[in-house]
PDB file of C-alpha atoms in Angstrom:
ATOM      1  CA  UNK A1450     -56.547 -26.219 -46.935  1.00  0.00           C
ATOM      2  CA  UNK A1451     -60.339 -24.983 -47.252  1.00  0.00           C
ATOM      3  CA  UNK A1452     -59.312 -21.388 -45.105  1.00  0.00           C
ATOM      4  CA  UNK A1453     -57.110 -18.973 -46.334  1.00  0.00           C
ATOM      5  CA  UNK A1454     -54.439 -19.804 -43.137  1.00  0.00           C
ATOM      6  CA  UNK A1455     -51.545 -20.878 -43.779  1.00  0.00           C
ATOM      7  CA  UNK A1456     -50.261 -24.285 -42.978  1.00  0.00           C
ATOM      8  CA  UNK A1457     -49.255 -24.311 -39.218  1.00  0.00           C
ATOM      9  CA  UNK A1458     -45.513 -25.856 -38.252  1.00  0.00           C
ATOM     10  CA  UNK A1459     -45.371 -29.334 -36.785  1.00  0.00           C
ATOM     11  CA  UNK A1460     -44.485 -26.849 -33.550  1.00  0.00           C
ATOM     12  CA  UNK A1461     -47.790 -25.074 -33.562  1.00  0.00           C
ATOM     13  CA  UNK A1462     -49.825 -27.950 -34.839  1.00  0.00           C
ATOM     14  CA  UNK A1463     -48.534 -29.558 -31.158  1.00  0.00           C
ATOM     15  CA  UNK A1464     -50.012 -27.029 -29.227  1.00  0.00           C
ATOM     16  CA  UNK A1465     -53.222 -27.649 -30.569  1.00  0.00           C
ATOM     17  CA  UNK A1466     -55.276 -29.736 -27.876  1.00  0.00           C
ATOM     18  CA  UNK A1467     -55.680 -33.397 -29.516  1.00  0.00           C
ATOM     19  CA  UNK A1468     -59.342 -33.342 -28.622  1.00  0.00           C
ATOM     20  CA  UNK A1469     -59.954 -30.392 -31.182  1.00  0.00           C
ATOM     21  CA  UNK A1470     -57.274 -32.005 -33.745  1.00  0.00           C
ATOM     22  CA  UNK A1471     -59.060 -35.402 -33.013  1.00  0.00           C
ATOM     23  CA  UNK A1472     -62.484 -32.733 -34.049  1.00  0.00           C
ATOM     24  CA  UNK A1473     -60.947 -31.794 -37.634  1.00  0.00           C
ATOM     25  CA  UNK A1474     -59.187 -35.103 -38.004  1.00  0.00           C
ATOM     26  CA  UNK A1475     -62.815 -37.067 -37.486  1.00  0.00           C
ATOM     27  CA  UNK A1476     -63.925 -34.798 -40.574  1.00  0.00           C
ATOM     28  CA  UNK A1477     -61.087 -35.098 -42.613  1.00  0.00           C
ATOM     29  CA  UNK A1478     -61.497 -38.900 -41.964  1.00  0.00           C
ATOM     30  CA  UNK A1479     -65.498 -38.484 -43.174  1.00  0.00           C
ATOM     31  CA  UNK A1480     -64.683 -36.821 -46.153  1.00  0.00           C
ATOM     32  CA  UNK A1481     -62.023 -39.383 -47.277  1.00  0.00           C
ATOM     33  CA  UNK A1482     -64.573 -42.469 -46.839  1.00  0.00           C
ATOM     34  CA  UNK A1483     -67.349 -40.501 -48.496  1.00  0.00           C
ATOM     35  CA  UNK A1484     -65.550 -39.281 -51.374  1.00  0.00           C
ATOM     36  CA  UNK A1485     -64.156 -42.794 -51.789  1.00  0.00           C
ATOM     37  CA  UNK A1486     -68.001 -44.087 -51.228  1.00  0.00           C
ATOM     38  CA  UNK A1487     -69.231 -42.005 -53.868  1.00  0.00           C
ATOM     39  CA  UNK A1488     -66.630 -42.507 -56.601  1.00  0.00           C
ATOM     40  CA  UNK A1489     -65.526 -45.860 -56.102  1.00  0.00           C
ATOM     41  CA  UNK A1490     -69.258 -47.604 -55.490  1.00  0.00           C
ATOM     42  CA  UNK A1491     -71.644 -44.950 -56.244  1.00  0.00           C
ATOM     43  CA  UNK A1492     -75.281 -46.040 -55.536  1.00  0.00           C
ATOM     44  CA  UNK A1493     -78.186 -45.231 -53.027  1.00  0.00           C
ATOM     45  CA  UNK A1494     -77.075 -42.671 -50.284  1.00  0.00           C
ATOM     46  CA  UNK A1495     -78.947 -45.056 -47.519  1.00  0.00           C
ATOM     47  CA  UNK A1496     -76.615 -47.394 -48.821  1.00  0.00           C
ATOM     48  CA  UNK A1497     -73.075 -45.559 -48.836  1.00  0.00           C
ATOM     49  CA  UNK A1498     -74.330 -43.941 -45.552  1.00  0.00           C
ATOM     50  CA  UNK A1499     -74.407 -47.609 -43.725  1.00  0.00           C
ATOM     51  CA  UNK A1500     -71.019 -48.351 -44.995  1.00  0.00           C
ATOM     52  CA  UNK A1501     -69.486 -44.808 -44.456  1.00  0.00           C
ATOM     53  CA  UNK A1502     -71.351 -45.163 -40.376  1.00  0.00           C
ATOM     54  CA  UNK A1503     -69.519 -48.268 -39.762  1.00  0.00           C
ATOM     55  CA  UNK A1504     -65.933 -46.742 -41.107  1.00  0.00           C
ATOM     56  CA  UNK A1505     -66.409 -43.654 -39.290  1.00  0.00           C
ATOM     57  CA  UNK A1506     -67.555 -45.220 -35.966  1.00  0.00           C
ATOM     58  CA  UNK A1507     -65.332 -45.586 -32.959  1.00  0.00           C
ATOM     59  CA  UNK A1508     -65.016 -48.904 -33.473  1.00  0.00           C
ATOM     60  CA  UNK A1509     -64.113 -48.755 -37.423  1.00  0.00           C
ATOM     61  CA  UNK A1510     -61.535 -46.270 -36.335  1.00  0.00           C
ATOM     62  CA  UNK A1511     -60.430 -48.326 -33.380  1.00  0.00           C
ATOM     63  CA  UNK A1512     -59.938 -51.577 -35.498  1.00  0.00           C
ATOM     64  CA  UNK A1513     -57.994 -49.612 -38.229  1.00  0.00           C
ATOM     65  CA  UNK A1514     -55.474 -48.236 -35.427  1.00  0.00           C
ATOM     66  CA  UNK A1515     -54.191 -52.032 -35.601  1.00  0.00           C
ATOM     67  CA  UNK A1516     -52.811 -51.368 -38.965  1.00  0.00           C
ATOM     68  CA  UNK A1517     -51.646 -47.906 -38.281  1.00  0.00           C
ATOM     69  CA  UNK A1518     -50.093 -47.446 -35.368  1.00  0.00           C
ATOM     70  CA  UNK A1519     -46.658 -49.508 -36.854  1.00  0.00           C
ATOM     71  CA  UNK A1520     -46.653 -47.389 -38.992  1.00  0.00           C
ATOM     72  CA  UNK A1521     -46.939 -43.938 -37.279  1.00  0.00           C
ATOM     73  CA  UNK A1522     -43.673 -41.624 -37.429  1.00  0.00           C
ATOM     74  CA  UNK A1523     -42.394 -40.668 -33.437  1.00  0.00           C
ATOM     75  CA  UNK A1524     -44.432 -37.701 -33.748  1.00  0.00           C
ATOM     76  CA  UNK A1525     -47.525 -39.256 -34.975  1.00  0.00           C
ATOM     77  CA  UNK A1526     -47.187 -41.913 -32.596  1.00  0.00           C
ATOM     78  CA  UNK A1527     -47.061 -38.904 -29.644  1.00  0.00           C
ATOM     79  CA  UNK A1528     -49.908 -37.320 -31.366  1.00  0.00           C
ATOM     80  CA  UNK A1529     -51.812 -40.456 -31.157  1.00  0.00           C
ATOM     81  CA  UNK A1530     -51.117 -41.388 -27.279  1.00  0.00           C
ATOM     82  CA  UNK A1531     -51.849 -37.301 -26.755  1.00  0.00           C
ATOM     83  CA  UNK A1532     -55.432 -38.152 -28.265  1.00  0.00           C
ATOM     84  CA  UNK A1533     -55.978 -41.504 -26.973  1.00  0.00           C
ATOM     85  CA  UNK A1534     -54.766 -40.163 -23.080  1.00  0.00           C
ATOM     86  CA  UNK A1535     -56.959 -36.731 -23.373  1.00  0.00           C
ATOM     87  CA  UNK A1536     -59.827 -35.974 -21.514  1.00  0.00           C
ATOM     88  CA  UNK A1537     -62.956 -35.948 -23.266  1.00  0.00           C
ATOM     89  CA  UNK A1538     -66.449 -34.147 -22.922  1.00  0.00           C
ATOM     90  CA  UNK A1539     -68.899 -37.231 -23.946  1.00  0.00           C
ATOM     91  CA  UNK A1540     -68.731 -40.726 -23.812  1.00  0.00           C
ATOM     92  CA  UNK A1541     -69.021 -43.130 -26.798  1.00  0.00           C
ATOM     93  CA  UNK A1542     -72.450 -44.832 -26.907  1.00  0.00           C
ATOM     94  CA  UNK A1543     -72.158 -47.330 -28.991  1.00  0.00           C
ATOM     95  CA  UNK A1544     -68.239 -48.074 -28.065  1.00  0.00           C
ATOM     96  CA  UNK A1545     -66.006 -49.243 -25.426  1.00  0.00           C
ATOM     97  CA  UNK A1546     -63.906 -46.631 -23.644  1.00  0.00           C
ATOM     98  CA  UNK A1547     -60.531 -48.234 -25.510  1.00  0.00           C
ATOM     99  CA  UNK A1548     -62.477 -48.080 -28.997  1.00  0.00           C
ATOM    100  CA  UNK A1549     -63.811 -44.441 -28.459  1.00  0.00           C
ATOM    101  CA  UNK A1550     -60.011 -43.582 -27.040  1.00  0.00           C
ATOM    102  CA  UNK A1551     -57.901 -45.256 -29.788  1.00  0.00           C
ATOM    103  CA  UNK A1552     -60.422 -43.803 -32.151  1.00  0.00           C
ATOM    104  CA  UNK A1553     -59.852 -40.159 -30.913  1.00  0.00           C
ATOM    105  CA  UNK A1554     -55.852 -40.959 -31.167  1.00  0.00           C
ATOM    106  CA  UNK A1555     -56.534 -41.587 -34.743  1.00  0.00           C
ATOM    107  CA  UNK A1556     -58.921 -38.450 -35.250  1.00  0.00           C
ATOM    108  CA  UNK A1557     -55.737 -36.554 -33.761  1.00  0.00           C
ATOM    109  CA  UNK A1558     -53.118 -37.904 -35.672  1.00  0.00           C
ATOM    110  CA  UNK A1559     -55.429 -37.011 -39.016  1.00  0.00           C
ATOM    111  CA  UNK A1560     -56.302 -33.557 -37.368  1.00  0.00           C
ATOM    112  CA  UNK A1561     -52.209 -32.903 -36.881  1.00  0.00           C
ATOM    113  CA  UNK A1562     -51.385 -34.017 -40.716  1.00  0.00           C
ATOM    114  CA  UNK A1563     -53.933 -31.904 -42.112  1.00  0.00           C
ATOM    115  CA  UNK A1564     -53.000 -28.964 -40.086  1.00  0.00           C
ATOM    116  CA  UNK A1565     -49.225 -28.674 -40.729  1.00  0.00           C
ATOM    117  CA  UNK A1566     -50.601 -29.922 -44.562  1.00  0.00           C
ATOM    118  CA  UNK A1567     -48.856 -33.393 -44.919  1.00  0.00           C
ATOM    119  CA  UNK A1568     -51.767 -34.713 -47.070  1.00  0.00           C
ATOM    120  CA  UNK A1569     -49.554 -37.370 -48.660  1.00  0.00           C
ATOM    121  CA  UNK A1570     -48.950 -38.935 -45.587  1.00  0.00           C
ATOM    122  CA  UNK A1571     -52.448 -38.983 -45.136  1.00  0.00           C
ATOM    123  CA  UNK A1572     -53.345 -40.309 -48.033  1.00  0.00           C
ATOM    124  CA  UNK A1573     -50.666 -42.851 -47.397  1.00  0.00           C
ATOM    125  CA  UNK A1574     -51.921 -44.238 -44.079  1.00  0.00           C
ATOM    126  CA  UNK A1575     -55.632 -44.502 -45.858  1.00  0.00           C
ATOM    127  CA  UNK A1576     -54.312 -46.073 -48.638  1.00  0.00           C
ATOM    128  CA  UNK A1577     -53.571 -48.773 -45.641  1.00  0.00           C
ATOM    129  CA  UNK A1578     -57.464 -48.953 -44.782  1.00  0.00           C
ATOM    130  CA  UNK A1579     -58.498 -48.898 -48.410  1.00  0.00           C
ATOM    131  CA  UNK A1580     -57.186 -52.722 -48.854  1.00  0.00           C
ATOM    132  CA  UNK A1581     -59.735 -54.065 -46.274  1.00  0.00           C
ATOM    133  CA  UNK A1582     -62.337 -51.725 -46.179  1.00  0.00           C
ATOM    134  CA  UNK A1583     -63.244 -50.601 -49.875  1.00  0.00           C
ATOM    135  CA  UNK A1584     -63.243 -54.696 -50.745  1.00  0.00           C
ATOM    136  CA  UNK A1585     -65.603 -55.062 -47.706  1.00  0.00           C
ATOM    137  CA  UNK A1586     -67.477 -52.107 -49.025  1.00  0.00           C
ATOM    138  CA  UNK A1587     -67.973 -53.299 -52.357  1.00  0.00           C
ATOM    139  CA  UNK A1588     -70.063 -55.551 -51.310  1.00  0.00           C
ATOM    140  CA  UNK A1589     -72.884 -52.867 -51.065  1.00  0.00           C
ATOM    141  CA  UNK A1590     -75.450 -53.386 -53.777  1.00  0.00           C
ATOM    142  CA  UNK A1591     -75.218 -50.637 -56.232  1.00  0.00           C
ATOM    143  CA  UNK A1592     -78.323 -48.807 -57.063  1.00  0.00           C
ATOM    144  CA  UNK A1593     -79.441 -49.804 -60.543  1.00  0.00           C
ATOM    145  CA  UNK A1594     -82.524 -47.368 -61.897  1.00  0.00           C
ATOM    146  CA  UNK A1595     -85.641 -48.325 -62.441  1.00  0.00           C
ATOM    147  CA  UNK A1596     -87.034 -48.695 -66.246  1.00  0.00           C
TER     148      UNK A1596
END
């Protein structure tokens, strides 16, 4: 964890409402793709930003819930319909209501495993989206300097 707090119990982390999980668990998320981005592809930012906006989005999240939500322990899975049910503030732009609502079920899920510090079971479920993703991602020219 970046703070000095301690990692919360699976109790706490519960009591937690999912929108503000699904708010740490949409960073988490970020940081994953960007670190990924940046060490796995490297190249112009412009470049890794347009691939790290489409994973990010409400809909990249939404379409990787397909994957994930077999997988999801009982308490995940509760986490997840907690976030997907909640009642939100804004509305997705770009999104349909299910994509925006799956996609905050997802943020939550992330938000509640980094909270109560199970970051191998994150890192397991992403290793799920890495398959599809980081191939599709590849496909991003690399930036090559000029001489």
């Amino acid at each position: 964890m970046l703070t000095e707090r301690e990692i919360l119990s699976e109790r706490e982390a519960l009591q937690i409402n999912p929108v503000t999980l699904a708010f740490v668990g949409d960073a988490v998320f970020s940081l994953y793709v960007r670190e990924r981005l940046t060490l796995e592809i490297g190249g112009k930012t412009s470049e890794l930003q347009k691939v790290n906006a489409k994973a990010v989005s409400a809909q990249g999240q939404s379409a990787f819930c397909e994957k994930l939500i077999p997988l999801l322990t009982e308490t995940e899975s509760d986490v997840f319909r907690r976030g997907k049910n909640a009642k939100k503030g804004t509305k997705s732009k770009s999104a349909s209501q299910l994509e925006y609502n799956r996609s905050t079920g997802f943020e939550a899920v992330v938000g509640f495993l980094y909270f109560t510090g199970q970051t191998a079971r994150i890192k397991e479920l992403f290793a799920q989206i890495d398959k599809e993703f980081f191939e599709a991602a590849l496909t991003v020219k690399p930036f090559k300097p000029v001489r």
